[in-house]
mmCIF file of C-alpha atoms in Angstrom:
data_model
loop_
_atom_site.group_PDB
_atom_site.id
_atom_site.type_symbol
_atom_site.label_atom_id
_atom_site.label_comp_id
_atom_site.label_asym_id
_atom_site.label_seq_id
_atom_site.Cartn_x
_atom_site.Cartn_y
_atom_site.Cartn_z
ATOM 1 C CA UNK J 1 -5.781 -68.065 -64.610
ATOM 2 C CA UNK J 2 -5.484 -64.485 -63.432
ATOM 3 C CA UNK J 3 -8.510 -63.058 -65.290
ATOM 4 C CA UNK J 4 -11.229 -65.034 -63.429
ATOM 5 C CA UNK J 5 -9.496 -64.270 -60.138
ATOM 6 C CA UNK J 6 -9.454 -60.571 -60.952
ATOM 7 C CA UNK J 7 -13.094 -60.735 -62.001
ATOM 8 C CA UNK J 8 -13.997 -62.522 -58.770
ATOM 9 C CA UNK J 9 -12.035 -60.010 -56.692
ATOM 10 C CA UNK J 10 -13.643 -57.116 -58.503
ATOM 11 C CA UNK J 11 -17.086 -58.648 -58.034
ATOM 12 C CA UNK J 12 -16.498 -59.218 -54.320
ATOM 13 C CA UNK J 13 -15.302 -55.632 -53.878
ATOM 14 C CA UNK J 14 -18.312 -54.310 -55.743
ATOM 15 C CA UNK J 15 -20.631 -56.471 -53.734
ATOM 16 C CA UNK J 16 -19.024 -55.300 -50.512
ATOM 17 C CA UNK J 17 -19.561 -51.711 -51.535
ATOM 18 C CA UNK J 18 -23.173 -52.435 -52.440
ATOM 19 C CA UNK J 19 -23.764 -54.277 -49.180
ATOM 20 C CA UNK J 20 -22.569 -51.248 -47.228
ATOM 21 C CA UNK J 21 -24.917 -49.092 -49.295
ATOM 22 C CA UNK J 22 -27.813 -51.414 -48.588
ATOM 23 C CA UNK J 23 -27.107 -51.502 -44.860
ATOM 24 C CA UNK J 24 -27.042 -47.751 -44.514
ATOM 25 C CA UNK J 25 -30.111 -47.310 -46.688
ATOM 26 C CA UNK J 26 -32.229 -49.239 -44.216
ATOM 27 C CA UNK J 27 -32.006 -46.360 -41.733
ATOM 28 C CA UNK J 28 -34.040 -43.197 -42.442
ATOM 29 C CA UNK J 29 -32.547 -39.811 -41.880
ATOM 30 C CA UNK J 30 -32.805 -38.628 -38.255
ATOM 31 C CA UNK J 31 -35.881 -36.682 -37.257
ATOM 32 C CA UNK J 32 -35.331 -32.936 -37.696
ATOM 33 C CA UNK J 33 -34.378 -31.014 -34.593
ATOM 34 C CA UNK J 34 -37.333 -29.095 -33.160
ATOM 35 C CA UNK J 35 -37.437 -25.358 -32.917
ATOM 36 C CA UNK J 36 -38.437 -23.445 -29.816
ATOM 37 C CA UNK J 37 -42.009 -24.172 -28.793
ATOM 38 C CA UNK J 38 -44.316 -21.888 -26.821
ATOM 39 C CA UNK J 39 -44.677 -23.153 -23.285
ATOM 40 C CA UNK J 40 -41.753 -25.526 -23.702
ATOM 41 C CA UNK J 41 -39.828 -27.039 -20.824
ATOM 42 C CA UNK J 42 -36.196 -27.265 -19.894
ATOM 43 C CA UNK J 43 -35.255 -30.807 -20.900
ATOM 44 C CA UNK J 44 -31.863 -30.728 -19.214
ATOM 45 C CA UNK J 45 -33.345 -32.374 -16.143
ATOM 46 C CA UNK J 46 -35.222 -34.938 -18.247
ATOM 47 C CA UNK J 47 -38.721 -35.058 -19.686
ATOM 48 C CA UNK J 48 -41.589 -33.750 -17.603
ATOM 49 C CA UNK J 49 -44.179 -36.379 -16.653
ATOM 50 C CA UNK J 50 -47.639 -35.578 -17.942
ATOM 51 C CA UNK J 51 -50.208 -35.213 -15.157
ATOM 52 C CA UNK J 52 -53.776 -36.445 -15.692
ATOM 53 C CA UNK J 53 -56.022 -34.175 -17.722
ATOM 54 C CA UNK J 54 -58.607 -32.112 -15.869
ATOM 55 C CA UNK J 55 -61.898 -34.035 -16.002
ATOM 56 C CA UNK J 56 -64.890 -32.001 -17.163
ATOM 57 C CA UNK J 57 -68.326 -32.341 -15.601
ATOM 58 C CA UNK J 58 -69.858 -33.731 -18.781
ATOM 59 C CA UNK J 59 -71.201 -36.870 -20.406
ATOM 60 C CA UNK J 60 -68.347 -36.967 -22.926
ATOM 61 C CA UNK J 61 -65.280 -34.870 -23.666
ATOM 62 C CA UNK J 62 -62.057 -34.859 -25.651
ATOM 63 C CA UNK J 63 -59.036 -32.676 -26.350
ATOM 64 C CA UNK J 64 -57.211 -33.351 -29.627
ATOM 65 C CA UNK J 65 -54.330 -31.946 -31.649
ATOM 66 C CA UNK J 66 -55.825 -30.586 -34.857
ATOM 67 C CA UNK J 67 -52.875 -31.269 -37.157
ATOM 68 C CA UNK J 68 -51.972 -34.822 -36.163
ATOM 69 C CA UNK J 69 -55.421 -35.920 -34.974
ATOM 70 C CA UNK J 70 -53.835 -37.248 -31.799
ATOM 71 C CA UNK J 71 -56.332 -37.572 -28.943
ATOM 72 C CA UNK J 72 -54.544 -36.214 -25.885
ATOM 73 C CA UNK J 73 -57.250 -37.183 -23.405
ATOM 74 C CA UNK J 74 -60.948 -37.916 -23.319
ATOM 75 C CA UNK J 75 -63.826 -39.872 -21.877
ATOM 76 C CA UNK J 76 -66.700 -41.541 -23.750
ATOM 77 C CA UNK J 77 -65.205 -40.051 -26.885
ATOM 78 C CA UNK J 78 -66.975 -42.458 -29.266
ATOM 79 C CA UNK J 79 -70.381 -42.547 -27.525
ATOM 80 C CA UNK J 80 -73.090 -41.090 -29.809
ATOM 81 C CA UNK J 81 -74.883 -38.152 -28.167
ATOM 82 C CA UNK J 82 -77.037 -35.225 -29.339
ATOM 83 C CA UNK J 83 -74.630 -32.519 -30.590
ATOM 84 C CA UNK J 84 -77.116 -29.619 -30.349
ATOM 85 C CA UNK J 85 -75.980 -26.518 -32.271
ATOM 86 C CA UNK J 86 -72.437 -27.808 -32.734
ATOM 87 C CA UNK J 87 -74.207 -29.387 -35.726
ATOM 88 C CA UNK J 88 -73.891 -26.002 -37.433
ATOM 89 C CA UNK J 89 -70.148 -26.594 -37.829
ATOM 90 C CA UNK J 90 -71.028 -29.257 -40.402
ATOM 91 C CA UNK J 91 -73.576 -26.880 -41.947
ATOM 92 C CA UNK J 92 -70.736 -24.375 -42.378
ATOM 93 C CA UNK J 93 -68.478 -27.091 -43.786
ATOM 94 C CA UNK J 94 -71.016 -28.115 -46.444
ATOM 95 C CA UNK J 95 -71.653 -24.494 -47.427
ATOM 96 C CA UNK J 96 -67.908 -23.875 -47.783
ATOM 97 C CA UNK J 97 -67.471 -27.046 -49.838
ATOM 98 C CA UNK J 98 -70.337 -26.110 -52.165
ATOM 99 C CA UNK J 99 -68.870 -22.626 -52.541
ATOM 100 C CA UNK J 100 -65.426 -24.037 -53.325
ATOM 101 C CA UNK J 101 -67.028 -26.237 -55.998
ATOM 102 C CA UNK J 102 -68.581 -23.146 -57.603
ATOM 103 C CA UNK J 103 -72.172 -24.241 -56.938
ATOM 104 C CA UNK J 104 -73.053 -21.266 -54.735
ATOM 105 C CA UNK J 105 -71.586 -17.818 -54.179
ATOM 106 C CA UNK J 106 -71.040 -15.691 -51.101
ATOM 107 C CA UNK J 107 -73.147 -12.936 -52.687
ATOM 108 C CA UNK J 108 -76.121 -15.210 -53.439
ATOM 109 C CA UNK J 109 -79.387 -13.809 -52.140
ATOM 110 C CA UNK J 110 -80.732 -16.292 -49.582
ATOM 111 C CA UNK J 111 -84.424 -16.057 -48.809
ATOM 112 C CA UNK J 112 -85.740 -16.487 -45.283
ATOM 113 C CA UNK J 113 -88.589 -18.809 -46.127
ATOM 114 C CA UNK J 114 -91.705 -19.081 -44.004
ATOM 115 C CA UNK J 115 -90.671 -22.660 -43.189
ATOM 116 C CA UNK J 116 -87.261 -21.521 -41.899
ATOM 117 C CA UNK J 117 -88.837 -18.655 -39.964
ATOM 118 C CA UNK J 118 -91.492 -20.847 -38.318
ATOM 119 C CA UNK J 119 -89.104 -23.695 -37.424
ATOM 120 C CA UNK J 120 -86.180 -21.547 -36.285
ATOM 121 C CA UNK J 121 -87.286 -17.958 -35.854
ATOM 122 C CA UNK J 122 -88.061 -15.719 -32.894
ATOM 123 C CA UNK J 123 -91.323 -17.502 -32.096
ATOM 124 C CA UNK J 124 -89.438 -20.690 -31.179
ATOM 125 C CA UNK J 125 -87.573 -21.511 -27.985
ATOM 126 C CA UNK J 126 -84.239 -21.814 -29.792
ATOM 127 C CA UNK J 127 -81.648 -19.275 -30.895
ATOM 128 C CA UNK J 128 -82.474 -17.211 -33.967
ATOM 129 C CA UNK J 129 -80.825 -14.604 -36.189
ATOM 130 C CA UNK J 130 -83.735 -12.260 -36.844
ATOM 131 C CA UNK J 131 -83.765 -12.016 -40.647
ATOM 132 C CA UNK J 132 -87.223 -10.965 -41.842
ATOM 133 C CA UNK J 133 -89.516 -13.652 -43.195
ATOM 134 C CA UNK J 134 -89.856 -13.757 -46.993
ATOM 135 C CA UNK J 135 -86.934 -11.332 -47.314
ATOM 136 C CA UNK J 136 -83.467 -12.104 -48.703
ATOM 137 C CA UNK J 137 -79.938 -11.391 -47.528
ATOM 138 C CA UNK J 138 -76.475 -12.145 -48.950
ATOM 139 C CA UNK J 139 -75.373 -15.701 -48.221
ATOM 140 C CA UNK J 140 -72.318 -14.586 -46.268
ATOM 141 C CA UNK J 141 -74.479 -12.428 -43.990
ATOM 142 C CA UNK J 142 -76.956 -15.243 -43.439
ATOM 143 C CA UNK J 143 -74.074 -17.570 -42.630
ATOM 144 C CA UNK J 144 -72.654 -15.163 -40.044
ATOM 145 C CA UNK J 145 -76.104 -14.992 -38.492
ATOM 146 C CA UNK J 146 -76.019 -18.773 -38.200
ATOM 147 C CA UNK J 147 -72.447 -18.966 -36.890
ATOM 148 C CA UNK J 148 -72.253 -15.998 -34.508
ATOM 149 C CA UNK J 149 -75.851 -15.881 -33.308
ATOM 150 C CA UNK J 150 -76.400 -19.652 -33.700
ATOM 151 C CA UNK J 151 -79.505 -18.788 -35.702
ATOM 152 C CA UNK J 152 -81.633 -21.832 -36.411
ATOM 153 C CA UNK J 153 -83.675 -19.802 -38.895
ATOM 154 C CA UNK J 154 -80.531 -18.898 -40.831
ATOM 155 C CA UNK J 155 -79.319 -22.506 -40.847
ATOM 156 C CA UNK J 156 -82.584 -23.766 -42.325
ATOM 157 C CA UNK J 157 -82.709 -20.965 -44.916
ATOM 158 C CA UNK J 158 -79.138 -21.745 -45.977
ATOM 159 C CA UNK J 159 -79.898 -25.457 -46.211
ATOM 160 C CA UNK J 160 -82.885 -24.743 -48.447
ATOM 161 C CA UNK J 161 -80.804 -22.451 -50.650
ATOM 162 C CA UNK J 162 -78.025 -25.013 -51.085
ATOM 163 C CA UNK J 163 -80.025 -28.213 -51.487
ATOM 164 C CA UNK J 164 -83.674 -27.266 -51.955
ATOM 165 C CA UNK J 165 -84.768 -28.664 -48.615
ATOM 166 C CA UNK J 166 -83.296 -29.261 -45.177
ATOM 167 C CA UNK J 167 -83.733 -33.010 -45.657
ATOM 168 C CA UNK J 168 -81.687 -32.976 -48.863
ATOM 169 C CA UNK J 169 -79.066 -30.812 -47.157
ATOM 170 C CA UNK J 170 -78.797 -33.339 -44.322
ATOM 171 C CA UNK J 171 -77.948 -35.975 -46.928
ATOM 172 C CA UNK J 172 -75.037 -33.774 -48.051
ATOM 173 C CA UNK J 173 -73.954 -33.407 -44.424
ATOM 174 C CA UNK J 174 -73.837 -37.179 -44.019
ATOM 175 C CA UNK J 175 -71.858 -37.599 -47.237
ATOM 176 C CA UNK J 176 -69.216 -35.185 -45.975
ATOM 177 C CA UNK J 177 -69.256 -36.852 -42.555
ATOM 178 C CA UNK J 178 -68.455 -40.180 -44.183
ATOM 179 C CA UNK J 179 -65.680 -38.660 -46.293
ATOM 180 C CA UNK J 180 -64.114 -37.052 -43.216
ATOM 181 C CA UNK J 181 -64.147 -40.344 -41.318
ATOM 182 C CA UNK J 182 -66.813 -39.374 -38.774
ATOM 183 C CA UNK J 183 -67.738 -42.971 -38.045
ATOM 184 C CA UNK J 184 -70.401 -42.475 -35.397
ATOM 185 C CA UNK J 185 -72.200 -39.404 -36.734
ATOM 186 C CA UNK J 186 -75.576 -39.045 -38.418
ATOM 187 C CA UNK J 187 -77.400 -35.788 -39.155
ATOM 188 C CA UNK J 188 -81.110 -35.291 -39.823
ATOM 189 C CA UNK J 189 -81.139 -31.483 -39.865
ATOM 190 C CA UNK J 190 -78.917 -28.421 -40.306
ATOM 191 C CA UNK J 191 -79.583 -26.883 -36.896
ATOM 192 C CA UNK J 192 -78.979 -29.443 -34.183
ATOM 193 C CA UNK J 193 -82.556 -29.194 -32.937
ATOM 194 C CA UNK J 194 -83.688 -32.537 -31.441
ATOM 195 C CA UNK J 195 -84.324 -35.173 -34.102
ATOM 196 C CA UNK J 196 -84.593 -38.943 -34.155
ATOM 197 C CA UNK J 197 -81.146 -40.383 -34.921
ATOM 198 C CA UNK J 198 -79.402 -36.987 -34.938
ATOM 199 C CA UNK J 199 -76.212 -37.977 -33.113
ATOM 200 C CA UNK J 200 -72.458 -37.454 -33.064
ATOM 201 C CA UNK J 201 -69.527 -38.059 -30.727
ATOM 202 C CA UNK J 202 -66.923 -35.926 -29.019
ATOM 203 C CA UNK J 203 -64.198 -37.472 -31.177
ATOM 204 C CA UNK J 204 -66.083 -37.035 -34.457
ATOM 205 C CA UNK J 205 -66.892 -33.422 -33.638
ATOM 206 C CA UNK J 206 -63.254 -32.667 -32.820
ATOM 207 C CA UNK J 207 -62.267 -34.094 -36.208
ATOM 208 C CA UNK J 208 -64.944 -31.943 -37.833
ATOM 209 C CA UNK J 209 -63.731 -28.768 -36.139
ATOM 210 C CA UNK J 210 -60.148 -29.487 -37.195
ATOM 211 C CA UNK J 211 -61.322 -30.144 -40.767
ATOM 212 C CA UNK J 212 -63.171 -26.823 -41.016
ATOM 213 C CA UNK J 213 -60.125 -24.896 -39.755
ATOM 214 C CA UNK J 214 -57.838 -26.796 -42.143
ATOM 215 C CA UNK J 215 -59.967 -26.966 -45.295
ATOM 216 C CA UNK J 216 -61.937 -23.709 -45.174
ATOM 217 C CA UNK J 217 -60.156 -21.145 -42.999
ATOM 218 C CA UNK J 218 -62.358 -18.260 -44.169
ATOM 219 C CA UNK J 219 -65.539 -20.034 -43.106
ATOM 220 C CA UNK J 220 -63.830 -21.027 -39.870
ATOM 221 C CA UNK J 221 -62.879 -17.398 -39.172
ATOM 222 C CA UNK J 222 -66.546 -16.397 -38.785
ATOM 223 C CA UNK J 223 -66.523 -18.293 -35.480
ATOM 224 C CA UNK J 224 -64.174 -15.677 -33.996
ATOM 225 C CA UNK J 225 -66.636 -12.807 -34.566
ATOM 226 C CA UNK J 226 -67.758 -11.665 -31.122
ATOM 227 C CA UNK J 227 -71.078 -10.108 -32.091
ATOM 228 C CA UNK J 228 -73.287 -9.714 -35.136
ATOM 229 C CA UNK J 229 -76.171 -7.398 -35.968
ATOM 230 C CA UNK J 230 -79.261 -8.209 -38.015
ATOM 231 C CA UNK J 231 -81.579 -5.258 -38.434
ATOM 232 C CA UNK J 232 -81.816 -3.569 -35.048
ATOM 233 C CA UNK J 233 -80.819 -6.677 -33.074
ATOM 234 C CA UNK J 234 -77.215 -7.212 -31.995
ATOM 235 C CA UNK J 235 -76.373 -10.543 -30.428
ATOM 236 C CA UNK J 236 -73.068 -11.724 -28.920
ATOM 237 C CA UNK J 237 -71.259 -14.926 -29.737
ATOM 238 C CA UNK J 238 -72.146 -17.433 -27.018
ATOM 239 C CA UNK J 239 -68.578 -18.770 -26.855
ATOM 240 C CA UNK J 240 -67.324 -16.778 -23.856
ATOM 241 C CA UNK J 241 -63.789 -18.125 -24.326
ATOM 242 C CA UNK J 242 -63.383 -15.595 -27.141
ATOM 243 C CA UNK J 243 -63.248 -12.922 -24.432
ATOM 244 C CA UNK J 244 -61.206 -14.934 -21.921
ATOM 245 C CA UNK J 245 -58.359 -16.254 -24.067
ATOM 246 C CA UNK J 246 -56.800 -14.417 -27.011
ATOM 247 C CA UNK J 247 -55.616 -17.713 -28.512
ATOM 248 C CA UNK J 248 -59.191 -19.045 -28.790
ATOM 249 C CA UNK J 249 -60.663 -18.357 -32.238
ATOM 250 C CA UNK J 250 -63.681 -20.679 -32.248
ATOM 251 C CA UNK J 251 -65.743 -22.596 -32.543
ATOM 252 C CA UNK J 252 -69.378 -23.397 -31.487
ATOM 253 C CA UNK J 253 -71.693 -23.683 -28.521
ATOM 254 C CA UNK J 254 -74.861 -25.730 -28.246
ATOM 255 C CA UNK J 255 -77.712 -26.396 -25.867
ATOM 256 C CA UNK J 256 -80.943 -28.340 -25.816
ATOM 257 C CA UNK J 257 -82.714 -30.063 -22.954
ATOM 258 C CA UNK J 258 -81.680 -33.428 -24.420
ATOM 259 C CA UNK J 259 -78.063 -32.497 -25.176
ATOM 260 C CA UNK J 260 -77.299 -30.348 -22.148
ATOM 261 C CA UNK J 261 -74.680 -27.619 -22.514
ATOM 262 C CA UNK J 262 -72.101 -28.329 -25.218
ATOM 263 C CA UNK J 263 -69.022 -26.534 -26.502
ATOM 264 C CA UNK J 264 -66.505 -27.168 -29.237
ATOM 265 C CA UNK J 265 -63.549 -24.850 -28.616
ATOM 266 C CA UNK J 266 -60.345 -24.348 -30.526
ATOM 267 C CA UNK J 267 -57.203 -22.325 -29.920
ATOM 268 C CA UNK J 268 -53.907 -21.780 -31.687
ATOM 269 C CA UNK J 269 -50.702 -21.022 -29.829
ATOM 270 C CA UNK J 270 -47.626 -20.725 -31.990
ATOM 271 C CA UNK J 271 -47.967 -23.316 -34.753
ATOM 272 C CA UNK J 272 -50.064 -25.698 -32.684
ATOM 273 C CA UNK J 273 -53.857 -25.878 -32.768
ATOM 274 C CA UNK J 274 -55.931 -27.871 -30.289
ATOM 275 C CA UNK J 275 -59.625 -28.675 -30.410
ATOM 276 C CA UNK J 276 -61.704 -29.565 -27.360
ATOM 277 C CA UNK J 277 -65.272 -30.839 -27.218
ATOM 278 C CA UNK J 278 -67.466 -31.015 -24.141
ATOM 279 C CA UNK J 279 -70.911 -32.644 -24.481
ATOM 280 C CA UNK J 280 -73.647 -32.818 -21.885
ATOM 281 C CA UNK J 281 -72.247 -30.271 -19.449
ATOM 282 C CA UNK J 282 -74.311 -28.849 -16.594
ATOM 283 C CA UNK J 283 -74.179 -25.114 -17.399
ATOM 284 C CA UNK J 284 -72.746 -22.453 -19.691
ATOM 285 C CA UNK J 285 -70.092 -21.607 -17.115
ATOM 286 C CA UNK J 286 -69.138 -25.242 -16.561
ATOM 287 C CA UNK J 287 -68.679 -25.987 -20.244
ATOM 288 C CA UNK J 288 -66.500 -22.872 -20.667
ATOM 289 C CA UNK J 289 -64.394 -23.525 -17.563
ATOM 290 C CA UNK J 290 -63.830 -27.156 -18.499
ATOM 291 C CA UNK J 291 -62.948 -26.337 -22.104
ATOM 292 C CA UNK J 292 -60.437 -23.698 -20.996
ATOM 293 C CA UNK J 293 -58.815 -26.156 -18.591
ATOM 294 C CA UNK J 294 -58.502 -28.823 -21.299
ATOM 295 C CA UNK J 295 -56.895 -26.413 -23.765
ATOM 296 C CA UNK J 296 -54.433 -25.074 -21.184
ATOM 297 C CA UNK J 297 -53.466 -28.609 -20.148
ATOM 298 C CA UNK J 298 -52.980 -29.735 -23.744
ATOM 299 C CA UNK J 299 -50.785 -26.807 -24.719
ATOM 300 C CA UNK J 300 -48.739 -27.058 -21.525
ATOM 301 C CA UNK J 301 -47.812 -30.703 -21.801
ATOM 302 C CA UNK J 302 -47.834 -31.600 -25.527
ATOM 303 C CA UNK J 303 -46.198 -30.370 -28.695
ATOM 304 C CA UNK J 304 -46.680 -31.272 -32.350
ATOM 305 C CA UNK J 305 -43.978 -31.461 -35.000
ATOM 306 C CA UNK J 306 -43.755 -32.130 -38.713
ATOM 307 C CA UNK J 307 -40.998 -34.712 -39.089
ATOM 308 C CA UNK J 308 -40.943 -35.232 -42.845
ATOM 309 C CA UNK J 309 -42.385 -33.075 -45.617
ATOM 310 C CA UNK J 310 -43.560 -34.356 -49.021
ATOM 311 C CA UNK J 311 -40.859 -34.235 -51.674
ATOM 312 C CA UNK J 312 -37.988 -34.397 -49.169
ATOM 313 C CA UNK J 313 -35.834 -37.524 -49.135
ATOM 314 C CA UNK J 314 -36.320 -39.635 -46.018
ATOM 315 C CA UNK J 315 -33.730 -42.162 -47.214
ATOM 316 C CA UNK J 316 -31.971 -43.446 -50.324
ATOM 317 C CA UNK J 317 -31.842 -47.069 -51.437
ATOM 318 C CA UNK J 318 -29.587 -48.970 -53.830
ATOM 319 C CA UNK J 319 -31.346 -49.958 -57.051
ATOM 320 C CA UNK J 320 -30.381 -52.900 -59.265
ATOM 321 C CA UNK J 321 -30.701 -52.909 -63.062
ATOM 322 C CA UNK J 322 -31.668 -49.256 -63.240
ATOM 323 C CA UNK J 323 -30.398 -46.304 -65.224
ATOM 324 C CA UNK J 324 -29.799 -44.694 -61.832
ATOM 325 C CA UNK J 325 -28.086 -46.595 -59.037
ATOM 326 C CA UNK J 326 -30.000 -45.023 -56.148
ATOM 327 C CA UNK J 327 -33.623 -44.250 -55.425
ATOM 328 C CA UNK J 328 -34.659 -41.367 -53.172
ATOM 329 C CA UNK J 329 -37.590 -42.295 -50.933
ATOM 330 C CA UNK J 330 -39.994 -39.838 -49.332
ATOM 331 C CA UNK J 331 -43.569 -39.409 -48.185
ATOM 332 C CA UNK J 332 -46.659 -38.274 -50.070
ATOM 333 C CA UNK J 333 -48.102 -36.296 -47.148
ATOM 334 C CA UNK J 334 -46.526 -34.709 -44.061
ATOM 335 C CA UNK J 335 -45.558 -37.000 -41.187
ATOM 336 C CA UNK J 336 -46.871 -35.334 -38.022
ATOM 337 C CA UNK J 337 -46.431 -36.456 -34.429
ATOM 338 C CA UNK J 338 -47.754 -35.137 -31.138
ATOM 339 C CA UNK J 339 -45.567 -35.994 -28.149
ATOM 340 C CA UNK J 340 -45.231 -34.990 -24.504
ATOM 341 C CA UNK J 341 -43.037 -31.925 -24.192
ATOM 342 C CA UNK J 342 -39.402 -32.786 -23.685
ATOM 343 C CA UNK J 343 -39.569 -36.175 -25.433
ATOM 344 C CA UNK J 344 -39.081 -35.159 -29.044
ATOM 345 C CA UNK J 345 -35.463 -36.314 -29.168
ATOM 346 C CA UNK J 346 -36.500 -39.787 -28.022
ATOM 347 C CA UNK J 347 -38.515 -40.456 -31.175
ATOM 348 C CA UNK J 348 -37.322 -43.475 -33.148
ATOM 349 C CA UNK J 349 -37.892 -43.547 -36.923
ATOM 350 C CA UNK J 350 -37.853 -47.051 -38.451
ATOM 351 C CA UNK J 351 -37.872 -47.799 -42.157
ATOM 352 C CA UNK J 352 -39.196 -51.020 -43.677
ATOM 353 C CA UNK J 353 -37.946 -51.409 -47.258
ATOM 354 C CA UNK J 354 -37.151 -54.587 -49.219
ATOM 355 C CA UNK J 355 -33.440 -55.365 -49.108
ATOM 356 C CA UNK J 356 -33.321 -55.770 -52.893
ATOM 357 C CA UNK J 357 -34.923 -53.254 -55.237
ATOM 358 C CA UNK J 358 -34.947 -53.925 -58.962
ATOM 359 C CA UNK J 359 -35.844 -51.238 -61.519
ATOM 360 C CA UNK J 360 -38.076 -49.960 -63.003
ATOM 361 C CA UNK J 361 -39.867 -47.687 -60.506
ATOM 362 C CA UNK J 362 -42.477 -45.065 -61.217
ATOM 363 C CA UNK J 363 -42.541 -41.720 -59.436
ATOM 364 C CA UNK J 364 -44.929 -41.977 -56.495
ATOM 365 C CA UNK J 365 -44.805 -45.781 -56.386
ATOM 366 C CA UNK J 366 -44.890 -47.198 -52.855
ATOM 367 C CA UNK J 367 -41.630 -48.896 -51.985
ATOM 368 C CA UNK J 368 -41.842 -49.334 -48.212
ATOM 369 C CA UNK J 369 -43.050 -47.824 -44.970
ATOM 370 C CA UNK J 370 -41.683 -45.400 -42.412
ATOM 371 C CA UNK J 371 -42.830 -45.630 -38.795
ATOM 372 C CA UNK J 372 -42.102 -43.286 -35.901
ATOM 373 C CA UNK J 373 -42.222 -44.816 -32.435
ATOM 374 C CA UNK J 374 -41.883 -43.672 -28.830
ATOM 375 C CA UNK J 375 -41.450 -46.223 -26.059
ATOM 376 C CA UNK J 376 -42.354 -48.908 -28.577
ATOM 377 C CA UNK J 377 -45.684 -47.306 -29.502
ATOM 378 C CA UNK J 378 -46.248 -46.311 -33.131
ATOM 379 C CA UNK J 379 -47.084 -42.599 -33.297
ATOM 380 C CA UNK J 380 -47.089 -42.241 -37.076
ATOM 381 C CA UNK J 381 -46.860 -44.595 -40.035
ATOM 382 C CA UNK J 382 -46.847 -43.687 -43.714
ATOM 383 C CA UNK J 383 -45.902 -45.260 -47.047
ATOM 384 C CA UNK J 384 -42.483 -44.498 -48.478
ATOM 385 C CA UNK J 385 -42.730 -43.629 -52.150
ATOM 386 C CA UNK J 386 -40.260 -43.128 -54.970
ATOM 387 C CA UNK J 387 -39.520 -39.426 -55.376
ATOM 388 C CA UNK J 388 -38.494 -39.906 -58.981
ATOM 389 C CA UNK J 389 -38.784 -42.540 -61.671
ATOM 390 C CA UNK J 390 -35.947 -44.998 -62.288
ATOM 391 C CA UNK J 391 -36.091 -46.661 -65.697
ATOM 392 C CA UNK J 392 -34.530 -49.994 -66.579
ATOM 393 C CA UNK J 393 -30.861 -49.918 -67.479
ATOM 394 C CA UNK J 394 -29.417 -51.047 -70.793
ATOM 395 C CA UNK J 395 -28.750 -54.669 -71.626
ATOM 396 C CA UNK J 396 -25.108 -54.865 -70.503
ATOM 397 C CA UNK J 397 -25.700 -53.132 -67.152
ATOM 398 C CA UNK J 398 -28.622 -55.457 -66.442
ATOM 399 C CA UNK J 399 -26.452 -58.491 -67.193
ATOM 400 C CA UNK J 400 -23.681 -57.173 -64.941
ATOM 401 C CA UNK J 401 -26.108 -56.523 -62.097
ATOM 402 C CA UNK J 402 -27.562 -60.000 -62.597
ATOM 403 C CA UNK J 403 -24.080 -61.433 -62.046
ATOM 404 C CA UNK J 404 -23.548 -59.312 -58.945
ATOM 405 C CA UNK J 405 -26.950 -60.273 -57.525
ATOM 406 C CA UNK J 406 -26.222 -63.961 -58.152
ATOM 407 C CA UNK J 407 -22.809 -63.592 -56.535
ATOM 408 C CA UNK J 408 -24.411 -61.912 -53.538
ATOM 409 C CA UNK J 409 -26.793 -64.803 -53.090
ATOM 410 C CA UNK J 410 -24.034 -67.391 -52.747
#
């Protein structure tokens, strides 16, 4: 009989077409071609080997790409150490978060309590802002006194304003630390003055600095102010890199006898931001010199790219029994990679998606995974999600697809 033969031939042709569609759908679209990068290299002669990072004279150090979170180099990066006044970066983060939630306002009048003045004022050995005891100042001014002048008095006054007490504020700091994935960090105060169990790591602090720049750029911008005046006292920012390097826009120094000299620095060149942290250095000059060397090395030999943006199709996949025959797959958040300069074109995207997809699918539903590798190492991995919903097809189309799927399984 001719009809079954025609049906079989038609089915085989359809299945062949579908098989080709399935085979091609397993490969994601190529990574986008990079644009010109500051400090780039001529790749015609091949990729430039990355020399070892300069090693700071410090107990722990790290240099990290802020966008991707890629650690470029470091030593003792997860060893808990006293963070000294770098602690105030988390104080700034909590203040910015509370402001964003509408719980406080930049124009709030913050009182310099006697407790804050005695624990962090001019009569102590630490840095202070100089606000008068039992007097009030706008929150934003008090915060600049804390950030620029590293005022311990201002930090305590702000903590009391936000949470009622410095102890309660420290609990907020630890909640945010946990949310940000700072796994080896615990705060007991808002200042960084020595305290039992008040510890962080170079890696955690780098993540914190990147988070402040990303989440609260206005609060972060205070760290670039070179000097600040309270009353008749003008004090300079202790981060000397602000004067040395125009690309440096933060972020915080620190020093206690227990912590040594510490510096979290950050710079942005082009679209790339790096964060460096040096803990337990031997002097102000040493921490600045080492931080500058780490930033220069990182920018010279690494570049960061956004490969895939949310809402953009990474690949399309054949769908069975759906009202639509194809499903566009993408990512829910940007896929970022940091690679040695000159090696971008060697990135290999790999997509892991089931070979058979059967409707229905909801928008945003995870369907597979996309991984980006270099030399066999996974640099980025994210879920692939459906960019739109695909509802079930009508009865006859579902029956026809059932026949084709059965035929394909023979």
